[in-house]
Short mmCIF file of C-alpha atoms in Angstrom, two decimals:
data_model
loop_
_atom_site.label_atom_id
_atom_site.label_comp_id
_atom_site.label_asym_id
_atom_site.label_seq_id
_atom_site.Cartn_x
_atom_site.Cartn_y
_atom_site.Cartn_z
CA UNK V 11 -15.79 1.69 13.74
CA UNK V 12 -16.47 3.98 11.11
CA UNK V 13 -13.98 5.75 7.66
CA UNK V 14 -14.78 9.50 8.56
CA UNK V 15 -12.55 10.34 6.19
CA UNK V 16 -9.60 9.57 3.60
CA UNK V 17 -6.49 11.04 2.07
CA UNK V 18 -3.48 10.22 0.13
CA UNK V 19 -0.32 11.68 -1.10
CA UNK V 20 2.43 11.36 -4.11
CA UNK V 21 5.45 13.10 -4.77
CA UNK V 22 5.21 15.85 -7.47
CA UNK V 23 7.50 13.89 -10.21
CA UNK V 24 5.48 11.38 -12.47
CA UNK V 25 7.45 9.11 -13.99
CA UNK V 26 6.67 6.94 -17.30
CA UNK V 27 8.14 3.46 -17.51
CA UNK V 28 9.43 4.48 -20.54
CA UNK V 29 11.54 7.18 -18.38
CA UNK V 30 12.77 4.57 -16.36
CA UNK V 31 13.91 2.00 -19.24
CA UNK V 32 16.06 5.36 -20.85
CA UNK V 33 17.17 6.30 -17.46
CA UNK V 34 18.10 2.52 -16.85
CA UNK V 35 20.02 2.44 -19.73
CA UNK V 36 22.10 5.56 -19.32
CA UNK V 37 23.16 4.79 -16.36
CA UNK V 38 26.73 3.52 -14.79
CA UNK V 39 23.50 0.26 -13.72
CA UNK V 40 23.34 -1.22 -16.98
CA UNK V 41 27.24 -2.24 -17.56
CA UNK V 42 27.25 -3.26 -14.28
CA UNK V 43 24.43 -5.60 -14.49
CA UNK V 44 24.26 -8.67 -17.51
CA UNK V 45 22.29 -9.36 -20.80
CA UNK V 46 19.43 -11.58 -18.63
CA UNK V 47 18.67 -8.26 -16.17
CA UNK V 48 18.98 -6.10 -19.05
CA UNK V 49 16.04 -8.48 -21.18
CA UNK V 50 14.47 -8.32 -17.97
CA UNK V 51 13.86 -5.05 -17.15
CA UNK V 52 13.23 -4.30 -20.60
CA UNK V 53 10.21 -6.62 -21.27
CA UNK V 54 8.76 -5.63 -17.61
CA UNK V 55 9.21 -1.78 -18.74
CA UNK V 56 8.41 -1.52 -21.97
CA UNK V 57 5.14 -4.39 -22.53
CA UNK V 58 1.99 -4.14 -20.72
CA UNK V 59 2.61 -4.49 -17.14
CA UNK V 60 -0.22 -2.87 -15.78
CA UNK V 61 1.71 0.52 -14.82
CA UNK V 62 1.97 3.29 -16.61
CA UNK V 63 3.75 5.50 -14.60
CA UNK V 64 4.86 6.21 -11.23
CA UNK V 65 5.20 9.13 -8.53
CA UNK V 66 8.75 8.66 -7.08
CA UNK V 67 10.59 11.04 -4.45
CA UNK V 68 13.42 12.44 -6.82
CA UNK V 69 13.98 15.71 -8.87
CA UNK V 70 15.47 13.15 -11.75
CA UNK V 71 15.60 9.61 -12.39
CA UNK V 72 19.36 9.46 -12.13
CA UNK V 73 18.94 9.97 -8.74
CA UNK V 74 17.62 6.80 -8.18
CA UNK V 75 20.79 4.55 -8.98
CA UNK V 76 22.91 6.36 -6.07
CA UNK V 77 21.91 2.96 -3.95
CA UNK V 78 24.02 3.61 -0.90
CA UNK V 79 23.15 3.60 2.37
CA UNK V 80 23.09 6.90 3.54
CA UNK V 81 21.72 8.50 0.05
CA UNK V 82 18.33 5.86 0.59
CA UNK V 83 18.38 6.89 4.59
CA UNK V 84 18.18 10.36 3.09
CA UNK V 85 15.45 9.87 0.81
CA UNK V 86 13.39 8.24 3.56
CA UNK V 87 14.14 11.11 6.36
CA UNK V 88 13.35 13.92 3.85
CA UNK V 89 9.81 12.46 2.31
CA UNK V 90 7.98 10.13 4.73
CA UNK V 91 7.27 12.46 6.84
CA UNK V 92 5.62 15.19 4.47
CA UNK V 93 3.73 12.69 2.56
CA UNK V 94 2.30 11.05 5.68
CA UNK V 95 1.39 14.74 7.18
CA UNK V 96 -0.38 15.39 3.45
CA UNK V 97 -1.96 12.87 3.10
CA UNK V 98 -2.90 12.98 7.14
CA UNK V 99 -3.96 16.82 6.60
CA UNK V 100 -6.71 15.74 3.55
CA UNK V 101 -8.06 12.35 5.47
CA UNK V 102 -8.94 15.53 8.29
CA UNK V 103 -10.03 17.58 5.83
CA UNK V 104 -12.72 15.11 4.60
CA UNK V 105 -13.82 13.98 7.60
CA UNK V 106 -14.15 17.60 8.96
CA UNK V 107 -12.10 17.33 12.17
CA UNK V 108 -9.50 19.86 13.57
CA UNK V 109 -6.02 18.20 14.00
CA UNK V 110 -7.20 18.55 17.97
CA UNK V 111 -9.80 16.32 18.03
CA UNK V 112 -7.90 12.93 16.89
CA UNK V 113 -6.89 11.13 20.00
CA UNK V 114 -4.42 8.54 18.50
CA UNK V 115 -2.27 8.12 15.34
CA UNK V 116 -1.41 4.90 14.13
CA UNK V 117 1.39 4.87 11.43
CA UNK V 118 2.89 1.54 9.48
CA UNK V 119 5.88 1.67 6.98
CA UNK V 120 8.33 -0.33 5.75
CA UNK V 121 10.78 0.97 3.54
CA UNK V 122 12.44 2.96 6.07
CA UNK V 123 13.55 3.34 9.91
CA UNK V 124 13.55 6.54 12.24
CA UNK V 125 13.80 6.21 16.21
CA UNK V 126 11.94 8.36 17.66
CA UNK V 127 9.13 6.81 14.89
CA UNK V 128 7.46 8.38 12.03
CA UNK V 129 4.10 8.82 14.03
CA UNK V 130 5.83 11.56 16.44
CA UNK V 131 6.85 13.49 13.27
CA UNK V 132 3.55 13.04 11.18
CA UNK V 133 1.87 14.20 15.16
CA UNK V 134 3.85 17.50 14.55
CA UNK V 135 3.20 18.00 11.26
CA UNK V 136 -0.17 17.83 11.68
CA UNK V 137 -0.35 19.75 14.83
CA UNK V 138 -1.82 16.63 16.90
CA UNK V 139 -2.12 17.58 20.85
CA UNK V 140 1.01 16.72 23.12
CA UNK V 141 -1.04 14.10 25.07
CA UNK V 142 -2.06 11.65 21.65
CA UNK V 143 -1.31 8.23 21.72
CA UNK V 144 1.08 7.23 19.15
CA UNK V 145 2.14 4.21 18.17
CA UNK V 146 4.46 2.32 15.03
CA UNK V 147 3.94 -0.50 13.36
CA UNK V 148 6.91 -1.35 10.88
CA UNK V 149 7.64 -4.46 8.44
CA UNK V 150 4.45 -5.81 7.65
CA UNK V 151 5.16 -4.67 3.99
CA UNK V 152 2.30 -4.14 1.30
CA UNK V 153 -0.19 -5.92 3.85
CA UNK V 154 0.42 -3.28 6.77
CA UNK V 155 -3.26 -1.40 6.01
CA UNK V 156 -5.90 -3.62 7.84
CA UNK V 157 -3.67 -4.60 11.01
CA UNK V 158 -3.40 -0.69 11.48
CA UNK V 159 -6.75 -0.44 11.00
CA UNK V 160 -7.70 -3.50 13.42
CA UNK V 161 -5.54 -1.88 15.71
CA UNK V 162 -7.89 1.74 15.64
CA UNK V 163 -10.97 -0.49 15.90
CA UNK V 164 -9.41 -1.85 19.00
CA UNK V 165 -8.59 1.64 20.62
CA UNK V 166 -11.93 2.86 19.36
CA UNK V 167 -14.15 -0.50 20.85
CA UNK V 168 -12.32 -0.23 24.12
CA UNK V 169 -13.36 3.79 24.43
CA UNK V 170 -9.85 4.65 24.58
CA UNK V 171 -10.64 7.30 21.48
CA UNK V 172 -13.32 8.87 19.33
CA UNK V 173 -10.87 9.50 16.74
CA UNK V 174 -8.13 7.55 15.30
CA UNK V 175 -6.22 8.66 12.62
CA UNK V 176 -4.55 5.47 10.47
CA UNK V 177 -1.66 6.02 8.16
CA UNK V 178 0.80 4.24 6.09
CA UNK V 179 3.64 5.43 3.74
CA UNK V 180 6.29 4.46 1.56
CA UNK V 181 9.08 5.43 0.31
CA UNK V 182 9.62 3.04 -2.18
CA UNK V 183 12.79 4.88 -4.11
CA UNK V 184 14.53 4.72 -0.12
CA UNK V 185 14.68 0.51 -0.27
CA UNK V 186 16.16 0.76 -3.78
CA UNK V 187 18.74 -2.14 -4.55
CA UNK V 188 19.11 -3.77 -8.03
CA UNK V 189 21.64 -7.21 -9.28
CA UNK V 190 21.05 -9.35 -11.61
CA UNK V 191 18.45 -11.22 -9.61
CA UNK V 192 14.87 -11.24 -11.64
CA UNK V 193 12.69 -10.64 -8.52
CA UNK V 194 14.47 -7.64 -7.54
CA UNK V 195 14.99 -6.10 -10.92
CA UNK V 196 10.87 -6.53 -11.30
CA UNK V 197 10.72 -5.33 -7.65
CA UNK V 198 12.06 -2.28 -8.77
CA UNK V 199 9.84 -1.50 -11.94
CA UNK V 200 6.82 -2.02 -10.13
CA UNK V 201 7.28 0.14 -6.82
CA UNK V 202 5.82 3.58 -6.41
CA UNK V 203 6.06 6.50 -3.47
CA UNK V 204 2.80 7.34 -1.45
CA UNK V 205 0.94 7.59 1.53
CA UNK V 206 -2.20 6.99 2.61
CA UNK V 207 -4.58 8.20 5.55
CA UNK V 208 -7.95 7.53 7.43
CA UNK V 209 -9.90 8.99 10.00
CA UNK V 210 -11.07 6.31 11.88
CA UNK V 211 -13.92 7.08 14.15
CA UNK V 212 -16.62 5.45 17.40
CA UNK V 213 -19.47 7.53 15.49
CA UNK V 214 -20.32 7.72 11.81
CA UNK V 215 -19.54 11.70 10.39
CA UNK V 216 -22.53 13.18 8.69
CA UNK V 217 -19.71 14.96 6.40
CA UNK V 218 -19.09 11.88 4.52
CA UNK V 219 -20.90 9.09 3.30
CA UNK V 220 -21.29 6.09 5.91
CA UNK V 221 -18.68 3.73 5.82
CA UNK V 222 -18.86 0.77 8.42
CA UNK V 223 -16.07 -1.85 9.53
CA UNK V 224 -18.25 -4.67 10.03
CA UNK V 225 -15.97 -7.79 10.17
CA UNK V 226 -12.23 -8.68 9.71
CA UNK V 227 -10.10 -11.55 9.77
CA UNK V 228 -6.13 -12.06 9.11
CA UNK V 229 -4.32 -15.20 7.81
CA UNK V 230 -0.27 -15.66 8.42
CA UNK V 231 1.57 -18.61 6.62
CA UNK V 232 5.02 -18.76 8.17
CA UNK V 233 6.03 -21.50 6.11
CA UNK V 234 5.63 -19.00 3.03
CA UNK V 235 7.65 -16.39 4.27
CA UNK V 236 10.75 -16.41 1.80
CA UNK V 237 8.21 -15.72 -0.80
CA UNK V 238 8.00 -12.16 -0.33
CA UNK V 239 10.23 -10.45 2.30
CA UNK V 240 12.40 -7.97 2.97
CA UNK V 241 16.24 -9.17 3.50
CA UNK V 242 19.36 -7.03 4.78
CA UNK V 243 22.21 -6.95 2.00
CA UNK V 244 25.36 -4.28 2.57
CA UNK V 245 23.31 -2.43 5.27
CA UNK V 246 20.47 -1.80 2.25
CA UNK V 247 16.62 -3.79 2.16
CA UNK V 248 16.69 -5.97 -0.66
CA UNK V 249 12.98 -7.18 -2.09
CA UNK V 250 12.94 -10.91 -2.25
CA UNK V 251 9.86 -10.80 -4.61
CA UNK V 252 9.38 -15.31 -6.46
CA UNK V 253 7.20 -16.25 -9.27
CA UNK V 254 4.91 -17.99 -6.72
CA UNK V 255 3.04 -14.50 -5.12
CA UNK V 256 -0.05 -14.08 -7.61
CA UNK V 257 -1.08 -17.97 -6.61
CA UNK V 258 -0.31 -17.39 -3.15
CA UNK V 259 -2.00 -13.38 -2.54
CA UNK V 260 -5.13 -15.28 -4.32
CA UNK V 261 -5.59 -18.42 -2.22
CA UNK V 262 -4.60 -16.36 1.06
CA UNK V 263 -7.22 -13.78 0.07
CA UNK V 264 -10.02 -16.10 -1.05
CA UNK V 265 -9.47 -18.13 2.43
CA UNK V 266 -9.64 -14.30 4.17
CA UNK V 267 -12.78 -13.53 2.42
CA UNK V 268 -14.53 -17.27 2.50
CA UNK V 269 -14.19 -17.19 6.86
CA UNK V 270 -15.98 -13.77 7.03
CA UNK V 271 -18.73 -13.86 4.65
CA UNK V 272 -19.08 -17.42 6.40
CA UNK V 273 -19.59 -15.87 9.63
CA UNK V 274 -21.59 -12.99 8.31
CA UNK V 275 -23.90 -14.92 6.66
CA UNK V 276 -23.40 -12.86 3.03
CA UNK V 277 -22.71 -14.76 -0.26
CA UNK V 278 -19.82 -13.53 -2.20
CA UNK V 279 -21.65 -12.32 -5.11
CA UNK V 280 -23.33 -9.61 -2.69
CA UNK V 281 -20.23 -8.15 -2.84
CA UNK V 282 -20.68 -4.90 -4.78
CA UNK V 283 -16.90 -3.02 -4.56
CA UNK V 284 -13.79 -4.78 -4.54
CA UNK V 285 -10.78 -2.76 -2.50
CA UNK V 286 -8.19 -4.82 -3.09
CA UNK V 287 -4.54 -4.65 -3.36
CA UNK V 288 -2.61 -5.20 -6.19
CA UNK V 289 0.91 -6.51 -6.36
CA UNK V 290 1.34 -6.33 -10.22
CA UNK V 291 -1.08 -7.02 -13.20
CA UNK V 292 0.00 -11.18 -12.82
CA UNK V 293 -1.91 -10.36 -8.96
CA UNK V 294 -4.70 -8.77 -10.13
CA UNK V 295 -5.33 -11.59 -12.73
CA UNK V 296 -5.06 -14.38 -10.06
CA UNK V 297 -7.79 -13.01 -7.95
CA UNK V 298 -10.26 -12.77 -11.05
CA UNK V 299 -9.68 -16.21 -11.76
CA UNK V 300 -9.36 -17.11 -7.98
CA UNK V 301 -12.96 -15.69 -7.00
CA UNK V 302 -14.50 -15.72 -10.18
CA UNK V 303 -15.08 -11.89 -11.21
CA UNK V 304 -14.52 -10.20 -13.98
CA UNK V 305 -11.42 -7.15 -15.04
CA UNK V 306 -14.65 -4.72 -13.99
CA UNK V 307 -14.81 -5.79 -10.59
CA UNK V 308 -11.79 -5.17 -9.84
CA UNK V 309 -11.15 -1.83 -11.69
CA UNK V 310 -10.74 0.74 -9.36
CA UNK V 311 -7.18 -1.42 -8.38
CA UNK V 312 -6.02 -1.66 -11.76
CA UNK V 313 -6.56 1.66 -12.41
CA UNK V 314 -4.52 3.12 -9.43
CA UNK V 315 -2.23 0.09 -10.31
CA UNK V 316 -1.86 1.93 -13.53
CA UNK V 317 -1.14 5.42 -12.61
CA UNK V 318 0.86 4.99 -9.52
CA UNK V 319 2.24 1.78 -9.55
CA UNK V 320 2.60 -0.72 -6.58
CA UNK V 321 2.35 1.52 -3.96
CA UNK V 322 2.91 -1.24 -0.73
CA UNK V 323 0.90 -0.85 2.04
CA UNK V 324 -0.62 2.66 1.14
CA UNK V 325 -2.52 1.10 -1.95
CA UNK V 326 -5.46 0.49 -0.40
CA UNK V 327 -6.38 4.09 0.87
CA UNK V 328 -5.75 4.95 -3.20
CA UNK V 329 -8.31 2.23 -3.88
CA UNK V 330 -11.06 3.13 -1.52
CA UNK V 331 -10.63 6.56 -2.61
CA UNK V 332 -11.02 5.97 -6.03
CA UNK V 333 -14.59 3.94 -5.23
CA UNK V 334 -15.71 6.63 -3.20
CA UNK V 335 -15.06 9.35 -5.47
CA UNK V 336 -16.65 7.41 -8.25
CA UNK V 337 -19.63 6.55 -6.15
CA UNK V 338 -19.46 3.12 -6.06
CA UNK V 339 -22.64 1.25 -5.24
CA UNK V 340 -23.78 1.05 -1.70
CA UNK V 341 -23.98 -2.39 -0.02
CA UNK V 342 -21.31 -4.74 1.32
CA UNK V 343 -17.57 -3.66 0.00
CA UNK V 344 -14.28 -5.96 0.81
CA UNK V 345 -11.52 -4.34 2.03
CA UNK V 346 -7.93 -6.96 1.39
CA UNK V 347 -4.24 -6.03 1.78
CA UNK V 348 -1.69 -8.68 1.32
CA UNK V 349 1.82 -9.18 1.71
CA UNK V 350 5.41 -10.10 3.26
CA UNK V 351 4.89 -12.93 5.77
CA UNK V 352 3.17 -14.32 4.27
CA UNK V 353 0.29 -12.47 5.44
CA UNK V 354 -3.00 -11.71 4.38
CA UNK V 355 -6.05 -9.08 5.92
CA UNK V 356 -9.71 -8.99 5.09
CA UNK V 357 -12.39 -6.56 6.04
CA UNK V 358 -16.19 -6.31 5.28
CA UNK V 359 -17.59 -2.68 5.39
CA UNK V 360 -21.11 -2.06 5.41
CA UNK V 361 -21.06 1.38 2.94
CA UNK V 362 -24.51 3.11 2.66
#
């Protein structure tokens, strides 16, 4: 399997964390909630948390503390669909394809819910043919990236399809819900809107520069799954986010990456881009320390940390981006998403 192409998509409003913490405090929110939520979200929004800002789908910030049901169900009808057919539309547009020539669409989310699925909508957004196959993959959270992906290798490796087109997005601002609970008040400085594409193909495009799925392997640890989870509250998802995710995203990710370079025969330092996801800057510090690299290493995730925030399972595509538009070095890159489960995905490209 080969990346013929990648795109991604934000909402037009950037928002500073600044914004928020004035937004936060103006609103009906802060009486409601208590002095420990209010030191809180004031410490994760105003220090050095890694973001800067974030893209969310709303004309204001006030908009985001109508948490109801049917104002988040809105939010998630209204955007998912456009940013995944953007950020569909570029991934195309890179790897030089007509909207006619992908064969399946593969589309993971998990901040909202529509039946019929987002992939039918994103399919006539796009333009896809009639006869595509489509399929949904839904609450794998921030990890959701690489089984999507495995599951266009598979499609592609059984000659089902020359062309797969991979997408995940998130509405982050639709799965709002604050209390005085610390995880979730974090939860909700740190989350971002987005969406990010790949054309996945059974033939390297000369259009782009050659990027080749060489190896993957997943990791699920049941017994951590009240880590980091989604949980129904008043007919509303409510982030269970615990102090314990850094430690856990590192050791899940180093065991990932330690059974595939074992099996590939490639010694970790060989690696010369890291596409990682990052849950917050406390993440992104865990892996350094984890697989012994250095801030540099992993820069091209702290930067898109930085100017979009946590974006869930679209992160990745924003990462991968960013190295190929810098021109990375060639060689062996490693490709990790991480998340609710608690799961864990690892891929080794070969990128020339």
């Amino acid at each position: 399997m080969y990346v013929s192409g990648i795109g991604t998509a934000v909402p037009p409003n950037r928002y500073l964390k600044s914004d928020c913490w004035e937004a936060f405090q103006e609103s009906d929110w802060f009486q409601r909630l208590g002095p420990r939520a209010h030191a809180v979200a004031k410490a994760v929004l105003l220090r050095d948390n890694g973001i800067e800002a974030r893209h969310l789908a709303l004309d204001s910030l006030e908009e985001v503390f109508q948490i109801d049901p049917d104002t988040l169900d809105r939010r998630f009808i209204e955007h998912a669909p456009a940013l995944a057919r953007d950020a569909g539309m570029r991934a195309l547009e890179q790897a030089g394809l007509q909207p006619e020539r992908i064969d399946a669409i593969v589309v993971s989310t998990c901040t909202g819910y529509l039946c019929p699925g987002l992939s039918g909508y994103v399919a006539e957004g796009l333009g896809l043919r009639a006869d595509i196959q489509a399929f949904d993959l839904v609450g794998q959270g921030c990890a959701a990236a690489l089984p999507n992906m495995r599951l266009a290798s598979a499609l592609l490796d059984a000659e089902q399809c020359s062309h797969v087109l991979s997408v995940c997005v998130e509405v982050c601002s639709a799965a709002m819900y604050l209390d005085d609970d610390p995880g979730v008040l974090i939860s909700a400085c740190l989350f971002g809107d987005g969406a990010g594409a790949a054309v996945l193909s059974r033939r390297p495009r000369e259009t782009v520069r050659r990027i080749e799925w060489r190896d993957s392997e997943s990791l699920i640890n049941q017994t951590k799954r009240e880590a980091l989870m989604f949980e129904q509250r008043s007919g509303m998802l409510r982030n269970i986010l615990t102090r314990d995710v850094p430690w856990l995203a590192a050791d899940h990710a180093e065991a990932v990456l330690n059974k595939v370079l074992r099996r590939s025969g490639i010694e970790r330092d060989a690696i010369s881009a890291w596409i990682m996801h990052a849950g917050g800057r406390d993440v992104l510090a865990a892996l350094e320390k984890k697989f012994g690299i250095d801030k540099h290493h992993l820069r091209y995730s702290a930067a898109m940390l930085r100017d979009y925030g946590n974006l869930s399972s679209a992160f990745v595509y924003f990462v991968l981006q960013a190295a190929l538009e810098d021109d990375a070095p060639g060689g062996a890159w490693w490709l990790s998403s991480f998340g609710a489960g608690f799961s864990c995905h690892g891929a080794l490209l070969q990128v020339d």
